[in-house]
Each structure stands twice: as structure tokens, then as C-alpha cells.
Coordinates of C-alpha atoms and ligand atoms in Angstrom, one line a residue:
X1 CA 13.3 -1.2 21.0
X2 CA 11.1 -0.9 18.5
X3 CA 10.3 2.6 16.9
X4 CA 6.6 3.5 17.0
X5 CA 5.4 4.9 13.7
X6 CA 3.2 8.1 13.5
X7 CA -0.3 7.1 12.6
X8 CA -2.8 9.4 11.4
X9 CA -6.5 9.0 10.2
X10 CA -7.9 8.8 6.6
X11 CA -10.7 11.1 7.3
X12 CA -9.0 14.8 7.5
X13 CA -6.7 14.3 4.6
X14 CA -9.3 13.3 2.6
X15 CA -11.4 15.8 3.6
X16 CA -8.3 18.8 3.0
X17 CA -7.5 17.2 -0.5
X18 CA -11.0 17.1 -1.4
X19 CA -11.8 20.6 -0.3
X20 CA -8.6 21.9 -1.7
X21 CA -9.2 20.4 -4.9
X22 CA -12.8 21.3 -5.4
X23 CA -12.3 25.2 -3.6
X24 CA -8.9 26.6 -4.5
X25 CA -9.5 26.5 -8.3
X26 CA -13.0 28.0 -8.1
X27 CA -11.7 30.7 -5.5
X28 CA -8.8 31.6 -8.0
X29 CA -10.4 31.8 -10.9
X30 CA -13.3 34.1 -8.9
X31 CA -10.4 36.2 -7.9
X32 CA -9.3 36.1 -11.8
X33 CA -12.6 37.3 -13.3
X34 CA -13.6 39.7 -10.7
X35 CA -9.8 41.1 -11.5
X36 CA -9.8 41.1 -15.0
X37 CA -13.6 42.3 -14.9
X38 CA -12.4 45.4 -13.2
X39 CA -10.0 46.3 -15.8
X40 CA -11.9 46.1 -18.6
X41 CA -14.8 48.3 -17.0
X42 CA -11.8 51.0 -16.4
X43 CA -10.6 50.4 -20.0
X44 CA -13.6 50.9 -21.5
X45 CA -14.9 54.3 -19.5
X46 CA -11.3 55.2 -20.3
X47 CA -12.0 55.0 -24.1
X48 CA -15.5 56.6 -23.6
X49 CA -14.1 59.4 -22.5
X50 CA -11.3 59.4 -24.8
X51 CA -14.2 59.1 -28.2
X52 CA -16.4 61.7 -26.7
X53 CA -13.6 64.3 -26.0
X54 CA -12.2 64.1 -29.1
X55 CA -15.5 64.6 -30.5
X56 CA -16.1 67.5 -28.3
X57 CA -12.6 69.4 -28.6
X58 CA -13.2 68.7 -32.5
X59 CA -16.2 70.9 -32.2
X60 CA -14.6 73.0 -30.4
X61 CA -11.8 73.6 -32.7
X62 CA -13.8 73.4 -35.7
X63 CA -16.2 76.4 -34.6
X64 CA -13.2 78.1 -33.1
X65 CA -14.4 78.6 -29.4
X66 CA -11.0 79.5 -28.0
X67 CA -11.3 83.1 -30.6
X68 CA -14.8 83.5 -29.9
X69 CA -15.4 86.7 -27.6
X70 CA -18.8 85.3 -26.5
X71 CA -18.8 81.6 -26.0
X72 CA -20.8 79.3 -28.0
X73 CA -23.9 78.5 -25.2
X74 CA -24.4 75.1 -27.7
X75 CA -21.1 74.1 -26.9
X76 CA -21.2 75.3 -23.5
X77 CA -23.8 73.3 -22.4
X78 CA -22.9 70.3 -24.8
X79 CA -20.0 70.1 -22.5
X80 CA -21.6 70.2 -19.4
X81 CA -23.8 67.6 -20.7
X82 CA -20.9 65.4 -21.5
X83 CA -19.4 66.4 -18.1
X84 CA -22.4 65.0 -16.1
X85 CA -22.9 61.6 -18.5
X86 CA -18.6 60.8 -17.7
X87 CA -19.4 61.8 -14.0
X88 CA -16.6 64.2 -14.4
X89 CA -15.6 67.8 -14.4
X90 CA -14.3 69.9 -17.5
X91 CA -11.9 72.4 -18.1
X92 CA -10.9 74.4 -20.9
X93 CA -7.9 76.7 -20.4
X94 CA -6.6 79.3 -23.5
X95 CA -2.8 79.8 -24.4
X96 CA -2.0 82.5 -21.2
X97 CA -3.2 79.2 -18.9
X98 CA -6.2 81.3 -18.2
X99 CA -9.4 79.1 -17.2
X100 CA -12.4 80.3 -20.1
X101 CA -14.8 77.4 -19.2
X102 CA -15.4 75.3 -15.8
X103 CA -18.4 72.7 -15.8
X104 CA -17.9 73.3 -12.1
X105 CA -17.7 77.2 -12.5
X106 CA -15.0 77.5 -9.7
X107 CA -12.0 78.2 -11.7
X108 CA -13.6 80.4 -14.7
X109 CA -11.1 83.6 -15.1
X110 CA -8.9 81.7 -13.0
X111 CA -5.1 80.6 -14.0
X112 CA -5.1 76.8 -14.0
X113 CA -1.3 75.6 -14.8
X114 CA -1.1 71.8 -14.4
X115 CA 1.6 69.3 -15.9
X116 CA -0.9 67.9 -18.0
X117 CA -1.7 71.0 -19.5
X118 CA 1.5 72.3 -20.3
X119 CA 2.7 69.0 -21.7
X120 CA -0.4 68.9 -24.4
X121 CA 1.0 72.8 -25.6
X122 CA 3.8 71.1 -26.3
X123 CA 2.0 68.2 -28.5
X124 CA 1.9 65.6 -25.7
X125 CA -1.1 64.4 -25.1
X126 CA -2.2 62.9 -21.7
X127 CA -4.8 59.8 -20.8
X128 CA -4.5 58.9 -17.9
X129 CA -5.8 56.8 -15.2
X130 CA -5.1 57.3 -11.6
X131 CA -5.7 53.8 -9.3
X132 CA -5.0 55.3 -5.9
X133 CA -7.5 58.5 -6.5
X134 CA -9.7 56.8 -8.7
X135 CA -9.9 58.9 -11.6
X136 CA -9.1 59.7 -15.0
X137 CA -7.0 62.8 -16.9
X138 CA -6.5 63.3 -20.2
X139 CA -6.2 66.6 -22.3
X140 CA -7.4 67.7 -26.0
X141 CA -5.9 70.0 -27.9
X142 CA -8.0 72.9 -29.0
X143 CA -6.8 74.3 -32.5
X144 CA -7.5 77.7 -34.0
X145 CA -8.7 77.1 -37.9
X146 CA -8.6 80.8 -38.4
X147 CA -5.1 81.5 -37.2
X148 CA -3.6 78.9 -37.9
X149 CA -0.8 79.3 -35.2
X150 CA -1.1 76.0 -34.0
X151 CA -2.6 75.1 -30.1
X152 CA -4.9 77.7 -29.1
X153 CA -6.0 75.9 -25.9
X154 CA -6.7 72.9 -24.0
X155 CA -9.7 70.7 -22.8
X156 CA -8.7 68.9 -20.0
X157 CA -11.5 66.3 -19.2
X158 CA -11.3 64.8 -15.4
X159 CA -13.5 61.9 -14.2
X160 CA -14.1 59.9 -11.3
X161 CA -14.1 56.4 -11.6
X162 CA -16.2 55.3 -8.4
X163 CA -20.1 54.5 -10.2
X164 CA -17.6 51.8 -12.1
X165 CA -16.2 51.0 -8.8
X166 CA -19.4 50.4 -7.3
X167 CA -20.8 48.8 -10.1
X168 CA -17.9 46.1 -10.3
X169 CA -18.1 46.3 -6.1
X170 CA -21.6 45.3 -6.3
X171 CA -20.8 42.6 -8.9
X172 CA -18.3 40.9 -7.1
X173 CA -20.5 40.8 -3.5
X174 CA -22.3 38.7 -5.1
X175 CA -19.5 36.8 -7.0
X176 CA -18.7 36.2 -3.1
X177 CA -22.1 35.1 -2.5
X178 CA -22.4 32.4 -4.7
X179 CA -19.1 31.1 -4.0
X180 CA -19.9 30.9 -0.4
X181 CA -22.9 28.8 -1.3
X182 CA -20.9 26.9 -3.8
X183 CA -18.1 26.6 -1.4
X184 CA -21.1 25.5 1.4
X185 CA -22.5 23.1 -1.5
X186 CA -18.8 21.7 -1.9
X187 CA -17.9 21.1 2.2
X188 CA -21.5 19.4 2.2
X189 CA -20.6 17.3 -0.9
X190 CA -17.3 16.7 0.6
X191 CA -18.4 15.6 4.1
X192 CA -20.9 13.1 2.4
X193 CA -18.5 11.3 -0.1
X194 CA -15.8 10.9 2.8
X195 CA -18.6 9.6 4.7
X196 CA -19.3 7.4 1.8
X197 CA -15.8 6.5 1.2
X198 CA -15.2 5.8 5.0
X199 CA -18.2 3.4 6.2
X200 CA -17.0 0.2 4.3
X201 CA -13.6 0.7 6.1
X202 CA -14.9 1.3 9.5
X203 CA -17.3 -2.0 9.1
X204 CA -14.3 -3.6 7.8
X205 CA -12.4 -2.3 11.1
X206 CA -15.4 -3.4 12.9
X207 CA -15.7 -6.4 11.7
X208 CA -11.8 -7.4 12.3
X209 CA -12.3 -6.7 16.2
X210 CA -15.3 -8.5 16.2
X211 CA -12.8 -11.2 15.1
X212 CA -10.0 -10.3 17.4
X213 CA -12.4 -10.5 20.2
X214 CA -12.6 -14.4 19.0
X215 CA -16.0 -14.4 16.9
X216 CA -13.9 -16.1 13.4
X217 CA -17.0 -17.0 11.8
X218 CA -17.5 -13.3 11.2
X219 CA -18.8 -12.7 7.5
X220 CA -17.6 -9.5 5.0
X221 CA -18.9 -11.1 1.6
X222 CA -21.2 -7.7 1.0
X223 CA -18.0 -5.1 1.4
X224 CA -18.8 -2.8 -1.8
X225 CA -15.1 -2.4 -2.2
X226 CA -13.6 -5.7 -4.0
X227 CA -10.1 -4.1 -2.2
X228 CA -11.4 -4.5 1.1
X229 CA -12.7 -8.3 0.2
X230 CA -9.6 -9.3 -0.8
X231 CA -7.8 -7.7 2.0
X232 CA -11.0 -9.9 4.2
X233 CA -9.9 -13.0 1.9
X234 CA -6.1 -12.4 2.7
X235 CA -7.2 -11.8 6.5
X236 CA -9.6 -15.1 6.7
X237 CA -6.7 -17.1 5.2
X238 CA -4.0 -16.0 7.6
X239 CA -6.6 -16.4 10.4
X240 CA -7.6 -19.8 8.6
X241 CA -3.8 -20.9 8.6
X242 CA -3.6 -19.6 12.3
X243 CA -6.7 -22.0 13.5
X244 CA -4.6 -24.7 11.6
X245 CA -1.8 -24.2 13.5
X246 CA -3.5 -24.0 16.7
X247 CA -5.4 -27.4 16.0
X248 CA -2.2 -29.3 15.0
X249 CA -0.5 -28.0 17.9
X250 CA -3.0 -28.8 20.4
X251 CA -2.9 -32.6 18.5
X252 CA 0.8 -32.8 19.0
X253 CA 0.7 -31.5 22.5
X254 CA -2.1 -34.4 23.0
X255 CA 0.2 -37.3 20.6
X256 CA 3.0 -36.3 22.8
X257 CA 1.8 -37.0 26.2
X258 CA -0.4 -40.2 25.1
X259 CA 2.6 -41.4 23.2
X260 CA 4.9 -40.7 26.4
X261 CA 2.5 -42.1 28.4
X262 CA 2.5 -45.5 26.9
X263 CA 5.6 -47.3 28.2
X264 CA 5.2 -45.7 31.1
X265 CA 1.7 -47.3 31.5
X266 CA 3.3 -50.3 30.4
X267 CA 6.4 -50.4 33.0
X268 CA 3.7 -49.5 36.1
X269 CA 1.9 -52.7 34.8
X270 CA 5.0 -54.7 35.2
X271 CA 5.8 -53.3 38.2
X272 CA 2.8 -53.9 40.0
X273 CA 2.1 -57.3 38.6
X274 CA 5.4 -58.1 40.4
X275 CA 4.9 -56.7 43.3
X276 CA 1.3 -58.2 43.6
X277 CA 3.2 -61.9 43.1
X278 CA 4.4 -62.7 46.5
X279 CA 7.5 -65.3 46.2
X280 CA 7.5 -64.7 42.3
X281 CA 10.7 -66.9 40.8
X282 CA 13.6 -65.2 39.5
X283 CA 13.6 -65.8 36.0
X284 CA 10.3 -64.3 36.4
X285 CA 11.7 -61.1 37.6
X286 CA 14.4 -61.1 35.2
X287 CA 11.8 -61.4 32.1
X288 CA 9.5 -58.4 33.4
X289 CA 13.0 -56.3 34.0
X290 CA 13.9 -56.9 30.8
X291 CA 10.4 -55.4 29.4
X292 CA 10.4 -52.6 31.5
X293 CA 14.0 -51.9 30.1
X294 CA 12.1 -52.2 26.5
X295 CA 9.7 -49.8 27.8
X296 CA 12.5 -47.4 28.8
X297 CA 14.3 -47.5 25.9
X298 CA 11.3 -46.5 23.5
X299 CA 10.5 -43.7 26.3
X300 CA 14.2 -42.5 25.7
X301 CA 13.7 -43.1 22.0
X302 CA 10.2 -41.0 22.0
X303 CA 12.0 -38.4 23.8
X304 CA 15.3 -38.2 21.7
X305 CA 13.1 -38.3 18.5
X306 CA 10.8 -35.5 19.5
X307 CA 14.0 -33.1 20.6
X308 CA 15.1 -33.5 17.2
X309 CA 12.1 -32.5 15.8
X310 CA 12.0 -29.7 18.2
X311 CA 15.2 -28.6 17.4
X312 CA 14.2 -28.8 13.8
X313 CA 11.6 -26.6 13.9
X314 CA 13.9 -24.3 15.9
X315 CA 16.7 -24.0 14.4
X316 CA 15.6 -23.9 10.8
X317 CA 18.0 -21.2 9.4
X318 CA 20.5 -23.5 11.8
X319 CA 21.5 -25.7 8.9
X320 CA 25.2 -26.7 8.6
X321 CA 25.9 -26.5 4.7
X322 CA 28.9 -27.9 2.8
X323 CA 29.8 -29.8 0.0
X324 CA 29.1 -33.7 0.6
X325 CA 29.6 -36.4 -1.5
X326 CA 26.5 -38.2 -1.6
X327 CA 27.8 -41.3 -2.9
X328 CA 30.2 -41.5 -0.1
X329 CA 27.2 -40.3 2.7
X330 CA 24.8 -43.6 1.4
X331 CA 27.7 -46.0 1.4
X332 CA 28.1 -44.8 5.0
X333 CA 24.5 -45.5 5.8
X334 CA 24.0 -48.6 4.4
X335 CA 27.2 -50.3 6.2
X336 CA 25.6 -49.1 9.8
X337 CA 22.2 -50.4 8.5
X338 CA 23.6 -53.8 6.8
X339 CA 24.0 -56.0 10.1
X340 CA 20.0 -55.2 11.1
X341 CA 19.4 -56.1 7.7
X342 CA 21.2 -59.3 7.4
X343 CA 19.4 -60.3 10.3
X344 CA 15.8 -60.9 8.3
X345 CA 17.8 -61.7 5.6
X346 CA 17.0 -58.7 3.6
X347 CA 19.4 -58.0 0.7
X348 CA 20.8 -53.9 0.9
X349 CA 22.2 -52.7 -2.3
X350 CA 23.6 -49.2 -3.8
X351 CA 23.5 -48.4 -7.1
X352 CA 25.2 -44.7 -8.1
X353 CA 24.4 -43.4 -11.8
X354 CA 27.3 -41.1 -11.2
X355 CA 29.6 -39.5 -8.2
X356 CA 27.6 -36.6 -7.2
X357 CA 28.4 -34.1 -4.4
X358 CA 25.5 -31.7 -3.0
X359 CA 25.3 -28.9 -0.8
X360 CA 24.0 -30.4 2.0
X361 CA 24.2 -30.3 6.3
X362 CA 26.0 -33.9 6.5
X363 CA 24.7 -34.9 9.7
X364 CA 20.9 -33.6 9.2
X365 CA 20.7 -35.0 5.5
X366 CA 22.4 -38.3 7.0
X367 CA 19.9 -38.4 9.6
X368 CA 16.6 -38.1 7.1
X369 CA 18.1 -40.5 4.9
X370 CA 19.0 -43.3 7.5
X371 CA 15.5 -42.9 8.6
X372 CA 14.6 -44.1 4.8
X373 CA 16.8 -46.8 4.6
X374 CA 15.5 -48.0 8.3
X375 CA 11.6 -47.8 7.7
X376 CA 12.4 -49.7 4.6
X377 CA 14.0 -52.0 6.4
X378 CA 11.8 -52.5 9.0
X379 CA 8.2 -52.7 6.7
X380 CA 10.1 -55.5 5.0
X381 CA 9.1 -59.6 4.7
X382 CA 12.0 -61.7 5.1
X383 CA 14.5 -62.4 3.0
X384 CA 13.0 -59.3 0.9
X385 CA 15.4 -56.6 -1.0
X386 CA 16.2 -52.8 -0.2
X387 CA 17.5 -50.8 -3.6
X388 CA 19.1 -47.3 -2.9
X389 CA 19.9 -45.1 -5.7
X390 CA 21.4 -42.1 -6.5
X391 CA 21.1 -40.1 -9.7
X392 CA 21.4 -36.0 -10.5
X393 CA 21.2 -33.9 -13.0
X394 CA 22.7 -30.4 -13.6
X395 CA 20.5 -28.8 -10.6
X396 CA 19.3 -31.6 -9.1
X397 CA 20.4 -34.6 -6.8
X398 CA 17.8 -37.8 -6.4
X399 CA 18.0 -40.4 -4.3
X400 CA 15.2 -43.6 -4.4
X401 CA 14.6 -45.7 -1.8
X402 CA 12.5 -48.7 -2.8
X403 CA 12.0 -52.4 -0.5
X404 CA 10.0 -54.6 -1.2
X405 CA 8.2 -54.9 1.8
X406 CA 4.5 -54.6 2.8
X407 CA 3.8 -51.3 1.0
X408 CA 1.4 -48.5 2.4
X409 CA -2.4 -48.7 1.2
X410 CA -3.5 -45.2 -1.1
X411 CA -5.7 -43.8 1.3
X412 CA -3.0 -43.4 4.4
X413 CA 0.1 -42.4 2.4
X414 CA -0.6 -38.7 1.9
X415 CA -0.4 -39.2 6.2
X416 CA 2.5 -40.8 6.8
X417 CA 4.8 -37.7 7.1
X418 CA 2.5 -36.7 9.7
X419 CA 4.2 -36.8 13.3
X420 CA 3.1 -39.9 15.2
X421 CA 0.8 -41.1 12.3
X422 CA 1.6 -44.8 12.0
X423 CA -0.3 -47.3 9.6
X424 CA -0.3 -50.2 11.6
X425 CA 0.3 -49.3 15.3
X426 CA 1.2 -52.0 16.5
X427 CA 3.5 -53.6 14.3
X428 CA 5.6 -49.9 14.5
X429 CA 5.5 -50.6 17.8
X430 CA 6.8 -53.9 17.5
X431 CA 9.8 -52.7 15.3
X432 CA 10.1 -49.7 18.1
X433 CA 8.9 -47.2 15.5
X434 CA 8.1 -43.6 17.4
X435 CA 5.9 -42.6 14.2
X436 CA 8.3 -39.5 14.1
X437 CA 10.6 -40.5 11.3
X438 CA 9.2 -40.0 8.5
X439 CA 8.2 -36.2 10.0
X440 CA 11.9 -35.5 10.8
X441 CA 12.8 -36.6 7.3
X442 CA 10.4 -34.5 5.8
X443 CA 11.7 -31.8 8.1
X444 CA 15.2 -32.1 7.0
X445 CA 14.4 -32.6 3.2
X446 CA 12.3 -29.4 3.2
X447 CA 14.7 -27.2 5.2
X448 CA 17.5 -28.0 2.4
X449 CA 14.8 -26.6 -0.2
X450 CA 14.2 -30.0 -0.9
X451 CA 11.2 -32.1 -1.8
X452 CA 9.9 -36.0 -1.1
X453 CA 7.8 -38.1 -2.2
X454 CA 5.8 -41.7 -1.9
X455 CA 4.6 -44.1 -4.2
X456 CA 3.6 -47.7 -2.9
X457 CA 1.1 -50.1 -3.4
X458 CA -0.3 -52.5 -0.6
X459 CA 2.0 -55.8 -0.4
X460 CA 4.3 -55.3 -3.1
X461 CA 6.9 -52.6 -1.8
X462 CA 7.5 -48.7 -1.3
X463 CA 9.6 -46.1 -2.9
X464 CA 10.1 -43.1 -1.7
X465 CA 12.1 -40.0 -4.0
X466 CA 14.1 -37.6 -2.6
X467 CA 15.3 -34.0 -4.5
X468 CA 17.6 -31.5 -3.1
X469 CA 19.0 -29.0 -5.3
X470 CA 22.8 -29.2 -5.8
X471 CA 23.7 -25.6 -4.6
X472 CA 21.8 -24.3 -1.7
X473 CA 21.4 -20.7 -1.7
X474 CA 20.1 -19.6 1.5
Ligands
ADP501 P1 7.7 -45.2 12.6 O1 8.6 -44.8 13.7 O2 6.4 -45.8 13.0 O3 8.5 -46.0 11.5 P2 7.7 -43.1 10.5 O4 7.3 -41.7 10.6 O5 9.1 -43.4 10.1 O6 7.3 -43.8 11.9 O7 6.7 -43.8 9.5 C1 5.3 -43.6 9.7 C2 4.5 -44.8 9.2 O8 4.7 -44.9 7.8 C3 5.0 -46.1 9.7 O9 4.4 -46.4 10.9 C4 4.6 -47.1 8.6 O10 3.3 -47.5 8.9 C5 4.7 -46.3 7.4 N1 5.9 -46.5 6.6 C6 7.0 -45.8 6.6 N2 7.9 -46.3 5.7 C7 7.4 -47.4 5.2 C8 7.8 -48.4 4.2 N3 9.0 -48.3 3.7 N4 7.0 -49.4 3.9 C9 5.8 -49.4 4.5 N5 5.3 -48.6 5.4 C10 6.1 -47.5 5.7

């Protein structure tokens, strides 16, 4: 049983391959920029806070604020200043952890011991950035010019990251925006081109069922695609070839029964003439049997003839190869053929260049030849000549057949091959030709990857060239 193959339509994997070529970059590299355009907002608020503190806690340390009984107020409010503009809070705590300044005022007089802070006594100094909470941490070292005894405090700067958050939120909505309409823009664009890309094809498709439904005249000349005209051109031909086929068959099926019909129309005749003759004579009777027995044996011929062809056609892989000796094969032919010969007088000779063996099916190729020898028999004038000869080369074997009978005129030998074609009716009829010969020779011929060919000219003779290559390879 034969497997079914899964079949799918053009349109959807066009349309995914189109979509995921024109989308998934532009989506990525959104994602990319959006990503990377993040970071460097964070980076750069990171740094801001980073120049300004270390701007600040130089101040600080420069005009000694940790030493100071009463605070600087310039400095005080310089850092709250600097604590709005970085959105953030600031802390200044002296050596015993004690808090001395709070831009929030919550933890002033307060002890404030953090990580961070204890780490930057020690030298370490922290920057920070926190992705979970959102916010930034880093410490300055406050220094005591006076003392000289090394840390005297820290400035611990802590900001909130979400105005840079909402700033690159707000950037990327409408990032998303316009890839939405771009990605609306691209399905549109996409949808149109397979649309595009689609109609020749489904005309084409239409176009063929308008032919299977029997309309063969059906034109496809305007098809923008030259692929789909050729595939119309390779379409027409095979349908072309098919109407061919159809029309010789039909002629055949028609050649057959007129040409089986013949002797039988001929025998009725007979018959009836005799039984219309009331006391008709014997010899009489004898003479019209002996036609009708004519009659029967071209019927039988016709019928024999056209079964070989038949099987011909059928069993063309059928061929029974081996090595034949060709020189052997003609002298076999002509002895069968000499006694019809001798009868017209008609002078049957072989001539073999050199001893040449073939791959060959003995009993086909014997057949197509005989058929040769026979027609150029039978086309011949009395006391004419028939010349067979046999040559080959180192791939080739060729045979000639050449009489020297009544020839074929120009215009009808490019027909003789054809199956009941027959120049002169009724003198084939006469020499009980079927008109089948010649198209079982060709048969043969072609079916050993053979080829054959005719030259004549009206009332001089025929010769007729046979090749067949020496190996056969199937
Ligand atoms: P047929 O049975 O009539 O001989 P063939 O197929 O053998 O049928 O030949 C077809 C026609 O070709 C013949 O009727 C004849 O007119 C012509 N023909 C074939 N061989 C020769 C030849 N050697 N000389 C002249 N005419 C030939």
C-alpha cells in the first residue's frame, strides 16, 4: 500500500519565517538597548554621587566639621542640598558611631553602627548599588587636618534609585510602543507579500484544474513567475504527449478493427455469393473455399502480428539477452527466406566484414530482422537482388539491408514504421503484408537500445540500417 505523505500549505510557513525574521531581531535588540540603557543611567547616578560626595566630605575635612563644636550651617545646608538633588538621605557619624548630622533629622545624637561604616574606619571604602532595594551606599571618609590622627568620621551618602527607574520605565513604554506598531507594520507587510507571493500559485493551481476538468486549451503565458511558466511549459508538454497518445491509440483501436474486418468482409462475400448460386459447379466451390481460406489466413496473420506487437509493448524490460553471433543469426535467416526468393528469381546474398557477436534477445532480434529481409523481398521486381551486410565497430554492430526493388517515394518513408501504414495498399495486400512489420521491427530495434533507419528512392531500391550496441546494459 502506498504510504501517504504529510502535506502542508505554503502560506503559514511563509508567514512564521517571515514574521520570525522581520520580529525576533527587532524584539532582541529592543530588549538589548532598553537593558543596557538601564545600566548606564545607574552607572552614571552612581558616579554623580560618588563626584559630589567626595567633593562634599572634602569640604568637610578641609574645614574640619567633625572638631567643630558648633556645626558649620554652610555645610549643613550644602548637604542637605546635595541630599535633595541625589534624592537621597545623608549621614555623618563621628569616631564613637555617634550620629552628628541627619538630612532626615531622625537619627541626630543617635548611635548608627552599620557594616559600611565600620568598614570605611578601617580604610575600606564602600559604593554600592543595591538591585533588589533599589538604591545606592557608599561612605566618605572624613579626616581631621588639625589632629592629624587619621579618620575622624564618616559620610555615608544613601540614595534611591526609582526617578531613574521611572525615567528608564517611561522610556521603554514607549520602546514597547513603537515596536508594537512596528511589529503591527511588519504582520501587515507580511500578510501582503505572502499574499503577493501566493496569487500566481493559486492561479497556476487554478488554472491546472481548470485543465483536469478537460478545458486543455487553458492559457498561463502572463504567470509573473518564469518558474511557474516553465513548470506550465513542462505541464502543457506532458499533457501535449498525453493527447498524443490518446489520438494514436484511438487510430490503432480504429486500424485494428477496420483491418480485422477486411477478410472477414471478404469471406461473407464469398460465402453469400455461393449460397445465392443455386446448383453452382464444384470447381466453383472449390475456388471460393480456397479464397476464404486466403482470407483466413491473413485474419490469423493480422491477429498473430498484432499479439506480438502487443506483447512488445508489454513486456518491454521482458527482453531475453545473450551473446549471439550475428553472422551466424543472418545466415539463418536468409536460408528460411531463400526458397521465397528463388521463386521471383531474386538473388539473396550475405556479405560479413567480420564475425561479430552482440548482446542481443535471439528470437526478438531474429524476428525484426527476418521482417527486413521479407519486405525486401517482397517490394522487389523479378529477377532483382537482395544484399545483407554486416559490419561493427568497437561499440557498434550494423546490419544493411538493401533490394533493389521498387523503393519508397520521400514523402511516405518517415511513415512506414507506423503500424498499419502501407504505401501501396493493395499490392501489401497482395504479398499478404499486415502493415505491422516494419512497427514490430522498430519495436524490437528500439527495445535493444538500438536505432533504424531508411533511405530509398522511388524505383531503384531500399536500404534500411540497423545499429544495436554490442553490450546491452539494461
Ligand atoms: P507490410 O506488412 O505491408 O509489409 P510493413 O510494416 O512491413 O508492412 O511495411 C510497411 C510499408 O512499407 C509496406 O507496405 C511497404 O509499402 C513499405 N516497405 C517496407 N519495406 C519496403 C521495401 N524494402 N521496399 C519498398 N517498400 C517497402
Amino acid at each position: 500500500m502506498e504510504k501517504r505523505r504529510l502535506t502542508a500549505g505554503m502560506r503559514l510557513p511563509l508567514v512564521v519565517m517571515l514574521l520570525v525574521i522581520g520580529i525576533l531581531p527587532m524584539i532582541f535588540q529592543g530588549k538589548m538597548m532598553a537593558g543596557s540603557f538601564k545600566q548606564s543611567q545607574i552607572d552614571a547616578r552612581s558616579l554623580e554621587i560618588q563626584n559630589q560626595g567626595m567633593i562634599l566630605s572634602n569640604k568637610l575635612s578641609r574645614a574640619g566639621y567633625m572638631d567643630a563644636d558648633v556645626k558649620d550651617t554652610i555645610l549643613d545646608s550644602e548637604m542637605d542640598v546635595l541630599a535633595d538633588v541625589l534624592n537621597g538621605r545623608i549621614v555623618v557619624v563621628d569616631e564613637d558611631y555617634r550620629v552628628v548630622r541627619d538630612t532626615f533629622r531622625i537619627a541626630e545624637r543617635k548611635y548608627q553602627i552599620s557594616e559600611e561604616i565600620m568598614r570605611c574606619f578601617q580604610g575600606e571604602y564602600t559604593n554600592k548599588y543595591d538591585k533588589d532595594k533599589h538604591y545606592y551606599i557608599q561612605t566618605f571618609p572624613l579626616y581631621d587636618m588639625s589632629r592629624e590622627a587619621g579618620i575622624s568620621g564618616v559620610m555615608l551618602i544613601t540614595a534611591s534609585s526609582e526617578n531613574i527607574l521611572l525615567q528608564v520605565e517611561m522610556v521603554e513604554d514607549k520602546a514597547n510602543l513603537f515596536q508594537l506598531m512596528a511589529v503591527l507594520a511588519i504582520g501587515v507587510a507580511v500578510f501582503l507579500m505572502v499574499r503577493f507571493f501566493m496569487k500566481p500559485l493559486e492561479e497556476f493551481q487554478n488554472k491546472l484544474s481548470q485543465v483536469a476538468a478537460g478545458d486543455l486549451n487553458t492559457d498561463i503565458s502572463f504567470s509573473v513567475y518564469r518558474e511557474i511558466q516553465q513548470m506550465w511549459e513542462s505541464v502543457s508538454q506532458a499533457i501535449r504527449k498525453l493527447q498524443d497518445v490518446d489520438k494514436s491509440r484511438q487510430e490503432f483501436v480504429s486500424n485494428v478493427s477496420h483491418e480485422l474486418k477486411t477478410p472477414i468482409t471478404s469471406i461473407r462475400v464469398l460465402a453469400d455469393s455461393l449460397m445465392s448460386m443455386e446448383n453452382a459447379p464444384v470447381e466453383l466451390y472449390q475456388e471460393f473455399m480456397n479464397d476464404i481460406s486466403d482470407e483466413i489466413d491473413r485474419e490469423s496473420k493480422i491477429i498473430d502480428d498484432l499479439l506480438s506487437l502487443v506483447k512488445m509493448d508489454k513486456a518491454a524490460t521482458e527482453l531475453n539477452i545473450g551473446h549471439v553471433n550475428m553472422n551466424i543469426l543472418l545466415e539463418q535467416i536468409l536460408k528460411r527466406l531463400r526458397p521465397i526468393a528463388q521463386k521471383r528469381n531474386i538473388e539473396l546474398t550475405l556479405e560479413s566484414m567480420r564475425e561479430v557477436v552482440a548482446d542481443a534477445d535471439e528470437v526478438k532480434f531474429s524476428l525484426a530482422l527476418s521482417n527486413l529481409v521479407e519486405n525486401a523481398i517482397k517490394y522487389n521486381k523479378e529477377e532483382g537482388w537482395v544484399h545483407v551486410s554486416l559490419d561493427a565497430d568497437h561499440k557498434f554492430c550494423y546490419i544493411k539491408v538493401s533490394d533493389s526493388g521498387i523503393g519508397i517515394p520521400e514523402e511516405f518513408q518517415s511513415r512506414i514504421f507506423e503500424r498499419f501504414y502501407r504505401v501501396d495498399k493493395a499490392r501489401s495486400r497482395e504479398t499478404g503484408g499486415t502493415g505491422l512489420g516494419l512497427a514490430i521491427t522498430r519495436n524490437i530495434i528500439q527495445m535493444h537500445q538500438g536505432a533504424i533507419k531508411v533511405k530509398s528512392k522511388e524505383g531503384e531500391g531500399t536500404t534500411f540500417t540497423v545499429r544495436i550496441p554490442l553490450t546491452y546494459i539494461p
